[in-house]
mmCIF file of C-alpha atoms in Angstrom:
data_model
loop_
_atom_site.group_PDB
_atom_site.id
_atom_site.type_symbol
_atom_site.label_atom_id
_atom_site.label_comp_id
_atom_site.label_asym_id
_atom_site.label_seq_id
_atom_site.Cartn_x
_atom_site.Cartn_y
_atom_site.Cartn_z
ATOM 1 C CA UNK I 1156 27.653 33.841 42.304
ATOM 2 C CA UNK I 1157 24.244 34.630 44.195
ATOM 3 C CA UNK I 1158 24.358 33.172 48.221
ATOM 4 C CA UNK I 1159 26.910 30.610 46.701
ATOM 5 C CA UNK I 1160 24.650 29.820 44.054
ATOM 6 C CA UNK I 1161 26.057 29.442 40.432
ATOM 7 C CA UNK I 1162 24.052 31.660 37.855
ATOM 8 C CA UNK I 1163 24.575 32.661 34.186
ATOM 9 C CA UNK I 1164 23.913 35.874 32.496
ATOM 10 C CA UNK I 1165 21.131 34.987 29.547
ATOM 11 C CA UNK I 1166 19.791 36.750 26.853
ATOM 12 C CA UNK I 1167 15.764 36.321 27.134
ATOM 13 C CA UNK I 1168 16.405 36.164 31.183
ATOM 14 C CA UNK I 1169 18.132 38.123 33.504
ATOM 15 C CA UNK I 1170 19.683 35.362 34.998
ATOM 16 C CA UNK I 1171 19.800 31.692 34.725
ATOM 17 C CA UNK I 1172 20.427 29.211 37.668
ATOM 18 C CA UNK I 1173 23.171 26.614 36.499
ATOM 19 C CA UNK I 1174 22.360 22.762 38.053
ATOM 20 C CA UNK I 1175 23.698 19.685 37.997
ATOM 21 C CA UNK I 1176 22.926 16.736 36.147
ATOM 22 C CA UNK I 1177 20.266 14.959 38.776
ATOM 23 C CA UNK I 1178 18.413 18.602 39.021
ATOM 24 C CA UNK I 1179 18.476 18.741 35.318
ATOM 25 C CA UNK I 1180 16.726 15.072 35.194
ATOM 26 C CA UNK I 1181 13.934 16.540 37.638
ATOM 27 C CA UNK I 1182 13.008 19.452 35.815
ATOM 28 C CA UNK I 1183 13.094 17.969 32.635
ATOM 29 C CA UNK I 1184 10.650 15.580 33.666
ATOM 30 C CA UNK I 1185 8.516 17.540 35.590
ATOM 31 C CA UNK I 1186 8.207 20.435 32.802
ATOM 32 C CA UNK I 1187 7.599 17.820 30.216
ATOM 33 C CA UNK I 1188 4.998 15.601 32.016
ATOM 34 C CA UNK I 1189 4.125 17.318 35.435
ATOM 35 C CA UNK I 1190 0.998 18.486 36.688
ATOM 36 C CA UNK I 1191 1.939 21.375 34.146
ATOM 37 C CA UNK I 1192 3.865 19.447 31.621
ATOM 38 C CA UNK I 1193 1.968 19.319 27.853
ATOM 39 C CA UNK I 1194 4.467 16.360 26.334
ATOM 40 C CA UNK I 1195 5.678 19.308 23.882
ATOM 41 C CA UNK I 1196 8.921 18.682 21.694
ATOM 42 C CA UNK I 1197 12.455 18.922 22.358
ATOM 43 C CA UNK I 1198 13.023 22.221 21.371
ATOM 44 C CA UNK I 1199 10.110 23.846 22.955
ATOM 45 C CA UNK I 1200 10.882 21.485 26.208
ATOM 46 C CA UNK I 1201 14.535 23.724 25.784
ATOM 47 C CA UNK I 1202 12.986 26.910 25.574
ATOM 48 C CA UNK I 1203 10.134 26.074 28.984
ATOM 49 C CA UNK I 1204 13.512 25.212 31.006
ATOM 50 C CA UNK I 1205 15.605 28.347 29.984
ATOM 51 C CA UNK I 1206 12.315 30.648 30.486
ATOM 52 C CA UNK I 1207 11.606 29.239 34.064
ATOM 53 C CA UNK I 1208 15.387 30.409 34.850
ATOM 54 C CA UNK I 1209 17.473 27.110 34.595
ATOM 55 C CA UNK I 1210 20.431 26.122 32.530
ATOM 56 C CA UNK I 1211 22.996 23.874 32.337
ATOM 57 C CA UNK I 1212 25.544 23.147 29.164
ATOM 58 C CA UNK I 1213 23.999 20.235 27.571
ATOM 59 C CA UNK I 1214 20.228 21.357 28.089
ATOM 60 C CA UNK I 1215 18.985 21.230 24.270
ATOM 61 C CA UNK I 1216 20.840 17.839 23.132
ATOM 62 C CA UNK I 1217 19.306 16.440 27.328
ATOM 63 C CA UNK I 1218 15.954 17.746 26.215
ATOM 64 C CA UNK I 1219 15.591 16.431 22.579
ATOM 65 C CA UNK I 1220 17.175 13.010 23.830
ATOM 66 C CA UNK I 1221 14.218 12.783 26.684
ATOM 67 C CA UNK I 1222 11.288 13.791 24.504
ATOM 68 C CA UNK I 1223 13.012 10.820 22.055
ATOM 69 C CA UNK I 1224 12.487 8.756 24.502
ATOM 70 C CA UNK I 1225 9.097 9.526 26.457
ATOM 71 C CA UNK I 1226 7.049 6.442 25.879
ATOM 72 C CA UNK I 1227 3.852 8.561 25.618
ATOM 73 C CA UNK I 1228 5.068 10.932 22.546
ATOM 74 C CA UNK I 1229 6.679 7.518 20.680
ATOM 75 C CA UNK I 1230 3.030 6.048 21.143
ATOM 76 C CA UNK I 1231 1.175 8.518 20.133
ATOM 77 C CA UNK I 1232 3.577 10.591 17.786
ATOM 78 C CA UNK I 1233 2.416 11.389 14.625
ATOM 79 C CA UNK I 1234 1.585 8.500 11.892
ATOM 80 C CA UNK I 1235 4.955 8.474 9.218
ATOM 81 C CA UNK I 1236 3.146 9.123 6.082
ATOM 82 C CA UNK I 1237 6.561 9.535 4.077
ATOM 83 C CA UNK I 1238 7.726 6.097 2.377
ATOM 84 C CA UNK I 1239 10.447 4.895 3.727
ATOM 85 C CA UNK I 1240 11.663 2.187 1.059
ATOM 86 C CA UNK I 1241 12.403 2.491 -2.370
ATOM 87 C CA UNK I 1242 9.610 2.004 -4.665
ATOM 88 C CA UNK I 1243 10.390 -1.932 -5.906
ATOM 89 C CA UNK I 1244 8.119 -2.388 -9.398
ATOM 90 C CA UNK I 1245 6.871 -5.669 -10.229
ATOM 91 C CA UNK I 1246 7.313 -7.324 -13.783
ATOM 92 C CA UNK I 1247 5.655 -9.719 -15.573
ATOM 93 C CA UNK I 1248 7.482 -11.277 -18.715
ATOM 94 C CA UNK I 1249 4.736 -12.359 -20.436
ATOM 95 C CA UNK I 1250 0.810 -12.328 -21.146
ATOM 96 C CA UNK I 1251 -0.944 -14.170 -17.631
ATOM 97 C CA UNK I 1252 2.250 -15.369 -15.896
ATOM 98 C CA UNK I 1253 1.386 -12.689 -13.006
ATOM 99 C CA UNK I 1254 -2.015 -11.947 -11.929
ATOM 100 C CA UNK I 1255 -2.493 -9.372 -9.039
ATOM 101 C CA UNK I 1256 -6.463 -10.459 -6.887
ATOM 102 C CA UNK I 1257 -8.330 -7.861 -4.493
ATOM 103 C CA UNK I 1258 -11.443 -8.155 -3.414
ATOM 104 C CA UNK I 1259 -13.193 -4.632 -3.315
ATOM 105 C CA UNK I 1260 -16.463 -3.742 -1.394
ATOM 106 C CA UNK I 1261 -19.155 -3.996 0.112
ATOM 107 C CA UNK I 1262 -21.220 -2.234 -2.050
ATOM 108 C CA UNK I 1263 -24.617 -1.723 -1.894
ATOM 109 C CA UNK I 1264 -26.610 -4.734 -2.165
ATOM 110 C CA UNK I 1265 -27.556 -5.668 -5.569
ATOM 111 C CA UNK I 1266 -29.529 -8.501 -7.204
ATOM 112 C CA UNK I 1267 -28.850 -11.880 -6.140
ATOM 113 C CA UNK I 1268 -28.058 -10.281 -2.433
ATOM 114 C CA UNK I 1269 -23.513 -10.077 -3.896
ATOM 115 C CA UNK I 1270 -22.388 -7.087 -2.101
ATOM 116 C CA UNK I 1271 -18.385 -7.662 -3.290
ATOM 117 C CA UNK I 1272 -16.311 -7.904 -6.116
ATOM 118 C CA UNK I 1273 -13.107 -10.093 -6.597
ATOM 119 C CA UNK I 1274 -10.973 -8.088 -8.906
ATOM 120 C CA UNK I 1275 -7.852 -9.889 -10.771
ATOM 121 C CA UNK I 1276 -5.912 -7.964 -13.483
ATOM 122 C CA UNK I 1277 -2.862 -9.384 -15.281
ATOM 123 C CA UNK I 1278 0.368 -7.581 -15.149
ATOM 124 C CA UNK I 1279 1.655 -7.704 -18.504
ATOM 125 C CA UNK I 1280 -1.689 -6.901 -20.179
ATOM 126 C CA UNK I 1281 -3.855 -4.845 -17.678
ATOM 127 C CA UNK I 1282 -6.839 -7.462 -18.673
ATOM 128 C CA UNK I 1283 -9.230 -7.474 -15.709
ATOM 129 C CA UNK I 1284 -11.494 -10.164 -14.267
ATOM 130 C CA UNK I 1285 -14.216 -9.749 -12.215
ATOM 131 C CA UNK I 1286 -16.720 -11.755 -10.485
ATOM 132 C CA UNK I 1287 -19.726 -10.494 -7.937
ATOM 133 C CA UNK I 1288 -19.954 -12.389 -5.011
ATOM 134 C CA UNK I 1289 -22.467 -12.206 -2.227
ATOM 135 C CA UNK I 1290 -19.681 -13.254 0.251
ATOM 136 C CA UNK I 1291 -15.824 -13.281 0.179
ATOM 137 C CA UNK I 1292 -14.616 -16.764 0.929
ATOM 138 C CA UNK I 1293 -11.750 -19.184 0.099
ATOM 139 C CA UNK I 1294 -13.652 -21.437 -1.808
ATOM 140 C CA UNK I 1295 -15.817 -18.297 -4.099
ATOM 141 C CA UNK I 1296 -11.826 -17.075 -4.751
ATOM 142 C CA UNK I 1297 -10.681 -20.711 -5.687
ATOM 143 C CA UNK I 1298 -13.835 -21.168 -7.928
ATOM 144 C CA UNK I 1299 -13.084 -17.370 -9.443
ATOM 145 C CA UNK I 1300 -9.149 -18.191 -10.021
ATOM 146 C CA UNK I 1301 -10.356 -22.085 -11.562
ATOM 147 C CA UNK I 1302 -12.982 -20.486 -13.894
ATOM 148 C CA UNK I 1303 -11.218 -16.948 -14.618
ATOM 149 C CA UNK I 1304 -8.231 -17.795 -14.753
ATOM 150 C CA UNK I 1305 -6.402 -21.138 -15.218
ATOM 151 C CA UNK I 1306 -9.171 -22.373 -17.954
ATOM 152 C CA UNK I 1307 -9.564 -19.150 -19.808
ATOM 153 C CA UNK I 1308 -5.808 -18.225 -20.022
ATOM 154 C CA UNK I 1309 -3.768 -21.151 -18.897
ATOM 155 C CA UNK I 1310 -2.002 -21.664 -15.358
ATOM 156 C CA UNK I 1311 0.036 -18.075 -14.677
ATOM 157 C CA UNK I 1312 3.517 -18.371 -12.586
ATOM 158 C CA UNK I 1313 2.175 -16.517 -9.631
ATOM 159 C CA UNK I 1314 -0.548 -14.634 -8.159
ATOM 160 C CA UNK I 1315 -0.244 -11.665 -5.919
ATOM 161 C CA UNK I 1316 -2.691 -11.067 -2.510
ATOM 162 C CA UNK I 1317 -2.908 -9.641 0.229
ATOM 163 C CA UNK I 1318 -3.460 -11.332 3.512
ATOM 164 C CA UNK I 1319 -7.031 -11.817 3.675
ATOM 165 C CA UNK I 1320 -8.241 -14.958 5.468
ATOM 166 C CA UNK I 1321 -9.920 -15.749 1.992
ATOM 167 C CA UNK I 1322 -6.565 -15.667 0.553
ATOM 168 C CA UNK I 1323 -4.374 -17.261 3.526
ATOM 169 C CA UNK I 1324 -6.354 -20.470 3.537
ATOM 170 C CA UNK I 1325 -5.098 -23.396 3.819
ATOM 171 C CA UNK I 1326 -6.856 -25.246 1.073
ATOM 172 C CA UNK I 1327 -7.133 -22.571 -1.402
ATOM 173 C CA UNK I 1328 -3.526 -22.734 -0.911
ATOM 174 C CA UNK I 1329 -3.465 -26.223 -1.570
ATOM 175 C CA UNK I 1330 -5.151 -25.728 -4.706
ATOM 176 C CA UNK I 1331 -2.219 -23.372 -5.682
ATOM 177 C CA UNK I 1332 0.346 -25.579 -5.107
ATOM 178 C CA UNK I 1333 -1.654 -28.651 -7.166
ATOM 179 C CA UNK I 1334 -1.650 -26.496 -9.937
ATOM 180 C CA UNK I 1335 2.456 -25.056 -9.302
ATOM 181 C CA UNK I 1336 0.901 -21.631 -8.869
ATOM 182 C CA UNK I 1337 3.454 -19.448 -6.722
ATOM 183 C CA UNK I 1338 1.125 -17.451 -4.118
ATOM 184 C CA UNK I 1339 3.277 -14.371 -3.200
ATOM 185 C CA UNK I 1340 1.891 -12.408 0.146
ATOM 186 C CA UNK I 1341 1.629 -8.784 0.275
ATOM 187 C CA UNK I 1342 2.860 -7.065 4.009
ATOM 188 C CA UNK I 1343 0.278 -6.129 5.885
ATOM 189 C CA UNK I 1344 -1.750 -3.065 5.543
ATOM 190 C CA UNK I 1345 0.967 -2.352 2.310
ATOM 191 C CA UNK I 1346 -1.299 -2.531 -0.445
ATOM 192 C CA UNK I 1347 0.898 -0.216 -2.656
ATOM 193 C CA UNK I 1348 2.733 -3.972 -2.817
ATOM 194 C CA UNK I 1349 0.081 -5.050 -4.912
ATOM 195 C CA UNK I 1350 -0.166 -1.985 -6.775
ATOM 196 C CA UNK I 1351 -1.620 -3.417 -10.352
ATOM 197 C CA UNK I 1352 -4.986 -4.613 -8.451
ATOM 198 C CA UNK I 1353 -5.148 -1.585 -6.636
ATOM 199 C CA UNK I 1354 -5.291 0.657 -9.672
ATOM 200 C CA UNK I 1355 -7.636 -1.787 -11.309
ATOM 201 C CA UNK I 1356 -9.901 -1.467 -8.187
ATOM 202 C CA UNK I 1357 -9.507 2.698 -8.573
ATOM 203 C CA UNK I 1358 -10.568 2.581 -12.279
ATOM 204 C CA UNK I 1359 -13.850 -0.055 -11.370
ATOM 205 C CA UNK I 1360 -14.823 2.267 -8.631
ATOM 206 C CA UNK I 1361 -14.392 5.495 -10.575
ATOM 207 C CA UNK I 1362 -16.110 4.441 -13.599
ATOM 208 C CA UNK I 1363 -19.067 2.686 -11.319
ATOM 209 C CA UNK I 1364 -19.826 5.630 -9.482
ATOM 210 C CA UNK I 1365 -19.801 7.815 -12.470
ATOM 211 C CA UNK I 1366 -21.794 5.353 -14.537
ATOM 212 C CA UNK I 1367 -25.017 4.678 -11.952
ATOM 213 C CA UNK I 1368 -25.578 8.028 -10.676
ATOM 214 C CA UNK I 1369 -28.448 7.698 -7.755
ATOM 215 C CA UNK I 1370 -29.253 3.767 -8.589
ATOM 216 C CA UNK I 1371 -26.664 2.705 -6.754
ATOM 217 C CA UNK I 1372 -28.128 -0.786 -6.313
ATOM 218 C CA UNK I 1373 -27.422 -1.642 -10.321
ATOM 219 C CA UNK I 1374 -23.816 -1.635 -10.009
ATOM 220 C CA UNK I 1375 -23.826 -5.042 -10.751
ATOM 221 C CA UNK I 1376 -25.562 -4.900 -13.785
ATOM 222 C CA UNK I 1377 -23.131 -2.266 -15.503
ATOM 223 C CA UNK I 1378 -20.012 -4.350 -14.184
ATOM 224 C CA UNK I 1379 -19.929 -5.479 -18.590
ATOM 225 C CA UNK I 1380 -19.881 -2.298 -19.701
ATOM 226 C CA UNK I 1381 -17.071 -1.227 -17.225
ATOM 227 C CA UNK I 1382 -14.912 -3.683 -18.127
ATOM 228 C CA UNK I 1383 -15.656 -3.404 -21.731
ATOM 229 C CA UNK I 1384 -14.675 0.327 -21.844
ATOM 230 C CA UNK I 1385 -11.555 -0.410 -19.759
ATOM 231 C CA UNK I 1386 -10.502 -3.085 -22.026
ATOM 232 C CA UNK I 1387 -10.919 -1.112 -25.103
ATOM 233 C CA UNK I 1388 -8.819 2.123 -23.313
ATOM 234 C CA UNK I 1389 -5.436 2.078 -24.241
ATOM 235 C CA UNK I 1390 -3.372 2.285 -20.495
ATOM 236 C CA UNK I 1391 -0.730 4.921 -19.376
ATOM 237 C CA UNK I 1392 1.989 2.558 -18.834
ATOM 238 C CA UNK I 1393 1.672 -0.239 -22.249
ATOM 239 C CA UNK I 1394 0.073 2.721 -24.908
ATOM 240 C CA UNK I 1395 -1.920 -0.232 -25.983
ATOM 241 C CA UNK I 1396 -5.498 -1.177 -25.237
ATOM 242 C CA UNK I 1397 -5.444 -4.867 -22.724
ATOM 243 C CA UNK I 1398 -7.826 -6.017 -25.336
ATOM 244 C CA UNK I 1399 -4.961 -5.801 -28.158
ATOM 245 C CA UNK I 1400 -2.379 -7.304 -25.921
ATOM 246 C CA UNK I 1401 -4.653 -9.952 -25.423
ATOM 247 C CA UNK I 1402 -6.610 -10.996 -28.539
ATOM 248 C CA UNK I 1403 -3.711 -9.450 -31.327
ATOM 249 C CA UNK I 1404 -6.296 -6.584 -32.884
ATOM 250 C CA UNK I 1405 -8.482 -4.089 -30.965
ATOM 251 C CA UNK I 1406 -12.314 -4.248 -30.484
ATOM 252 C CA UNK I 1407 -15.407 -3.685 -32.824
ATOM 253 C CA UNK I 1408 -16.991 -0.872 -30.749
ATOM 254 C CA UNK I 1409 -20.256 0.864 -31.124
ATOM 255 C CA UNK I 1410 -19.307 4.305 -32.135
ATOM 256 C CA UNK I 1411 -17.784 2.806 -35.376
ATOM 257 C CA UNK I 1412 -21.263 1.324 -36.341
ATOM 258 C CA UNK I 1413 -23.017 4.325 -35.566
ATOM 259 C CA UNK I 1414 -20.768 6.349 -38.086
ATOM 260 C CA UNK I 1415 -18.963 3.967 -39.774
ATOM 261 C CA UNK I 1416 -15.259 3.650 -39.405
ATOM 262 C CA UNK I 1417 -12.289 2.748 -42.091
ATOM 263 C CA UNK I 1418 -12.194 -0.990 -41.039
ATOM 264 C CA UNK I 1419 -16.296 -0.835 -41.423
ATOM 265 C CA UNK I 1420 -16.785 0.443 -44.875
ATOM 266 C CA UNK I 1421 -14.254 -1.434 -46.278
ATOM 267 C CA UNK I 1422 -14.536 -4.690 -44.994
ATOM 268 C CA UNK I 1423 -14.213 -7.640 -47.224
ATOM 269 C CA UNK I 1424 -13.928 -11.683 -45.396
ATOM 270 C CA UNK I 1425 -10.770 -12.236 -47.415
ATOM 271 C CA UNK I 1426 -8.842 -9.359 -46.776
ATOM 272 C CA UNK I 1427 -9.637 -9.422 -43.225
ATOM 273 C CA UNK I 1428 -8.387 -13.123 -42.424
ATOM 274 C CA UNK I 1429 -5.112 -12.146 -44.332
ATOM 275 C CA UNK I 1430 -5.165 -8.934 -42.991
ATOM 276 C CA UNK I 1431 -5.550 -10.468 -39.072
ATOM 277 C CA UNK I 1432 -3.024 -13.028 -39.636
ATOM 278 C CA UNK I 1433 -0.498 -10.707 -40.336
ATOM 279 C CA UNK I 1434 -1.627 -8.834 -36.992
ATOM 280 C CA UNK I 1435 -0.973 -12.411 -34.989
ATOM 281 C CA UNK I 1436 2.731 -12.675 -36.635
ATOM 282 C CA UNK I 1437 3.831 -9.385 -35.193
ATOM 283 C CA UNK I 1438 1.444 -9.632 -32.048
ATOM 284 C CA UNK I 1439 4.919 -11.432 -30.120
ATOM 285 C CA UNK I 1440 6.805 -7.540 -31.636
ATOM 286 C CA UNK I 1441 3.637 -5.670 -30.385
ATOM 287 C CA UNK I 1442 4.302 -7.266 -26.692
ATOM 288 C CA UNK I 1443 8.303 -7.059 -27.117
ATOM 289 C CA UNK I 1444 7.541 -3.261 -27.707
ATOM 290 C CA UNK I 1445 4.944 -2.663 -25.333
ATOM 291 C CA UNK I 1446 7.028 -3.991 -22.449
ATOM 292 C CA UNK I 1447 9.664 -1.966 -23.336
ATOM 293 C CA UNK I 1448 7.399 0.915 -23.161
ATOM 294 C CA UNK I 1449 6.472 -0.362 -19.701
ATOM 295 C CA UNK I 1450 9.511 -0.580 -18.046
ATOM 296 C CA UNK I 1451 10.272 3.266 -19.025
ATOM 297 C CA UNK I 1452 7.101 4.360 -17.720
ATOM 298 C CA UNK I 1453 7.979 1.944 -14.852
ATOM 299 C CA UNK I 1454 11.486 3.556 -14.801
ATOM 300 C CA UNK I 1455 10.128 7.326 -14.454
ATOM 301 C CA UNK I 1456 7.576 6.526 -11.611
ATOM 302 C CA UNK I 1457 10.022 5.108 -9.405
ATOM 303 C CA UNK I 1458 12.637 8.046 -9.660
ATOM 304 C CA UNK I 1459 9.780 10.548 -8.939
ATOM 305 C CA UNK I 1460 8.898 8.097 -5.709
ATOM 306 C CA UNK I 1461 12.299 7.399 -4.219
ATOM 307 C CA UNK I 1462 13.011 11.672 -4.633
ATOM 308 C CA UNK I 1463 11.000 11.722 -1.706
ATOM 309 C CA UNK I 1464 11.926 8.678 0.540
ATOM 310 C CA UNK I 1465 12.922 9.058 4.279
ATOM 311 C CA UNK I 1466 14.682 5.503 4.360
ATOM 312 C CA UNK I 1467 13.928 3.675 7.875
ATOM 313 C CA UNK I 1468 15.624 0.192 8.073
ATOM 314 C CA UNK I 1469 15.513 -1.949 10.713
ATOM 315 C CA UNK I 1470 18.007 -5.085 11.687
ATOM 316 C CA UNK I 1471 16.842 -8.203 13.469
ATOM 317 C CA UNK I 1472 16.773 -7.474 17.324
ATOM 318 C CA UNK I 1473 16.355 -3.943 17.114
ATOM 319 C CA UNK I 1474 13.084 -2.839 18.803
ATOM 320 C CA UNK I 1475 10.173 -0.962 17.114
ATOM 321 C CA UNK I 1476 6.775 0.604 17.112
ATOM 322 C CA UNK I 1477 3.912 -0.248 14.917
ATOM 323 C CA UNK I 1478 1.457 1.600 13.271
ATOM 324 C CA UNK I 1479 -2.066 0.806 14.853
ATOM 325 C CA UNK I 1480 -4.598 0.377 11.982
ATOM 326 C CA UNK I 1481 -8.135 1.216 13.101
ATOM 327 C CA UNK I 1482 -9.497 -2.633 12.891
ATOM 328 C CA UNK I 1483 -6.808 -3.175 15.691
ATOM 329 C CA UNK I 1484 -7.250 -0.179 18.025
ATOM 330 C CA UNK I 1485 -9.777 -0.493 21.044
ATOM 331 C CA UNK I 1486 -13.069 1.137 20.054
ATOM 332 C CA UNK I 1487 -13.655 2.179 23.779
ATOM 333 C CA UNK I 1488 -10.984 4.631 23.043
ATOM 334 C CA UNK I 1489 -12.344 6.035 20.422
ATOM 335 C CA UNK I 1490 -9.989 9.231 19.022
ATOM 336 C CA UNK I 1491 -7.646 8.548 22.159
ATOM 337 C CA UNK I 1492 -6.325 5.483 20.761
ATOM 338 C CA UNK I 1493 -2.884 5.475 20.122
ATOM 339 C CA UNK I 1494 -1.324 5.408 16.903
ATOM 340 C CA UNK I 1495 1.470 2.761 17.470
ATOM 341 C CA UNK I 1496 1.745 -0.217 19.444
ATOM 342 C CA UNK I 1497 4.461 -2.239 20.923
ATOM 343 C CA UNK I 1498 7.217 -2.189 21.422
ATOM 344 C CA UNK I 1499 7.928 -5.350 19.098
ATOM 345 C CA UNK I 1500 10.955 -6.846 18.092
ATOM 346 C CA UNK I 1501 12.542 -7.532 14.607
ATOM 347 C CA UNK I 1502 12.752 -11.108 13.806
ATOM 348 C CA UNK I 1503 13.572 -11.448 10.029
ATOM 349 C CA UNK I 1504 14.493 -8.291 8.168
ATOM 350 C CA UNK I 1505 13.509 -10.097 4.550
ATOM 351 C CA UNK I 1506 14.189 -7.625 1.397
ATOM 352 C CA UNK I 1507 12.484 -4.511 -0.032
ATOM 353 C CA UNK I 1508 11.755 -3.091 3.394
ATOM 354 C CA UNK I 1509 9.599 -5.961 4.732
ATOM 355 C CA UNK I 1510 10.003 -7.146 7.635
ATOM 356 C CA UNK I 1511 8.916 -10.375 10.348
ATOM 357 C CA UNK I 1512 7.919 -9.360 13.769
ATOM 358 C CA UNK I 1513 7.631 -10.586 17.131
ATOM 359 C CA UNK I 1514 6.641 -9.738 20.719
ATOM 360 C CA UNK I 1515 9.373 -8.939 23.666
ATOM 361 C CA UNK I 1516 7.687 -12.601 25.000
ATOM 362 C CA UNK I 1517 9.595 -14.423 21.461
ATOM 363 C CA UNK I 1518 5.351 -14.511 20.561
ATOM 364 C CA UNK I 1519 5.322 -14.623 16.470
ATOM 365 C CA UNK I 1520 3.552 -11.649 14.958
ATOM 366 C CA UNK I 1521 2.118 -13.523 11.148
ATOM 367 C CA UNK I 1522 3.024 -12.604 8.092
ATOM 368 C CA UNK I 1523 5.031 -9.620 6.878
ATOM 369 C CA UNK I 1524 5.483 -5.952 8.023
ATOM 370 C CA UNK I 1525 6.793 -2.966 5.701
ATOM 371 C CA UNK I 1526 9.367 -0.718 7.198
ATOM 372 C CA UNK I 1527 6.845 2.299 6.288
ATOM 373 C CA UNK I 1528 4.520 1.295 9.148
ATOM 374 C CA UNK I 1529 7.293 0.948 11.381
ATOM 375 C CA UNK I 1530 9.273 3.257 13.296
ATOM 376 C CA UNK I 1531 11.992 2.572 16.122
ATOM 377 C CA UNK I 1532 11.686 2.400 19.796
ATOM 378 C CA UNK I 1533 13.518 4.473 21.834
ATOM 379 C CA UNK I 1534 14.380 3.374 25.441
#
């Protein structure tokens, strides 16, 4: 006791004033956010108290619980880059029941002013469609889907998007329904959800840029070569080219006219149609196999994922931030924007970590929301 003031004996201090709880409050907030205060953590908010002389008993568990809760560090915190769901694969049971559309782009303007590409691959196979378009709208997608896909490999089960206006239409999704075509919705700014048109969009990209070199405005133009080479390239996850999945045998390709190969030099009409007829009766085997092989590679992917999940869930009512995406952050801010908004609401917590949002007015936020752009809102 010092003048009938409490003190204790410290370590890094000579001394160290114990106060009550109300004092405590008052310097926490003032060291934190004052005219001196930096926003720091918890523990180094701990550390500023007990080196300006204060203590009390609870002062590390009262300073981690404030920072928590300091609007300013939830807002702009650090974006959660960790997943924080499981990784959910998605199977198709056949050849074009499941297609997976993207649109990727803009590119630089080719010939016949198309600046896009709308990308569909098939989820059994890995076939990919393409088609360059000038302009991304619901009516180019329902042409590409009519003349890509329904009349070239039948009517799939579903397709996968993301939410694009182009895609959210009403009439496309009109035409959809016509045809009994399930239209399943990504969440937003989740494209992992629609992984299989994702890594189709990686391999078009890759192989474009490596392809065109400085004439950048021909990309178009070697779009059939692309996809001819990918089709012919056995894939990581089936071990079998899309092209055999597809058509039963693989592809005639140049290098085996250039120096001829088995099936060249000893090619004979008769042999051949017997010879491809027997590859059609064990194509269904082939598939049976390769999807087996699949679901392994599948199998392996997703344990190496979910090793390094930080789960986040979320229940309906509970109150949350949200990751602000740079289309929805005010330019004027430039890099002072914040990098979550909110607070919002849980509405619908749906499965796989997707979730349906809403504003602390009851105002619906559309479509879906995935747990890894969310975190929760302290108060």
């Amino acid at each position: 006791m010092i003048s009938n003031e409490l003190y204790r004996r410290g370590f890094s201090t000579p001394l160290l004033k114990c106060i009550d709880t109300h004092q405590a409050d008052y310097i926490i907030r003032e060291i934190h956010e004052g005219i001196c205060g930096s926003h720091s953590g918890g523990r180094t908010l701990a550390a500023k108290v007990l080196r300006v002389g204060y203590y009390w008993p609870t002062l590390k568990g009262d300073c981690a619980e404030f920072v928590k809760k300091c609007v300013q560090c939830q807002k702009h915190g650090n974006i959660i880059h960790a997943s924080a769901t499981e990784l959910h694969s998605i199977n198709s049971p056949w050849p074009f029941t499941l297609w997976g559309i993207d649109v990727l782009g803009p590119f630089p303007v080719a010939k016949g002013q198309v600046k896009f590409l709308l990308v569909a691959v098939d989820y059994f196979t890995k076939w990919i469609e393409v088609e360059p378009l000038a302009c991304i709208s619901a009516a180019n997608v329902q042409k590409f889907v009519w003349k890509n896909l329904v009349t070239r490999f039948g009517i799939p089960y579903a397709i996968v998007s993301d939410n694009g206006i182009q895609f959210t239409d009403k009439k496309f999704n009109i035409f959809l329904e016509n045809l009994g075509i399930r239209h399943r919705f990504t969440s937003v700014e989740h494209p992992q959800s629609n992984g299989q048109a994702e890594a189709a969009n990686k391999v078009i990209l890759a192989e474009l840029k490596k392809r065109l070199g400085s004439a950048k405005g021909a990309w178009a133009k070697e779009l059939p070569e692309v996809l001819w080479a990918y089709r012919c390239t056995p894939q990581s996850t089936t071990k079998e080219t899309p092209f055999r999945l597809t058509y039963g045998a693989d592809a005639m390709i140049p290098v085996e006219v250039g120096e001829l190969s088995f099936r060249q030099q000893h090619f004979h009409e008769d042999s051949n149609d017997s010879s491809l007829r027997a590859e059609l009766d064990v194509l269904d085997e082939l598939r049976e196999k390769t999807q087996v092989v699949a679901e392994a590679c599948k199998q392996r992917k997703t344990r190496r994922f979910n090793s390094n999940l930080k789960p986040r869930t979320f229940h309906e009512g509970d109150l949350v931030w949200r990751a602000t995406d740079s289309a929805r952050r005010n330019s004027s801010d430039g890099k002072l924007a914040a990098n979550w908004d909110g607070p919002f609401r849980i509405r619908h917590a749906l499965h796989n970590g997707a979730y349906k949002l809403e504003e602390l007015s009851d105002k619906i936020i559309p479509r879906t929301w995935n747990s890894t752009h969310l975190k929760t809102y302290y108060s």
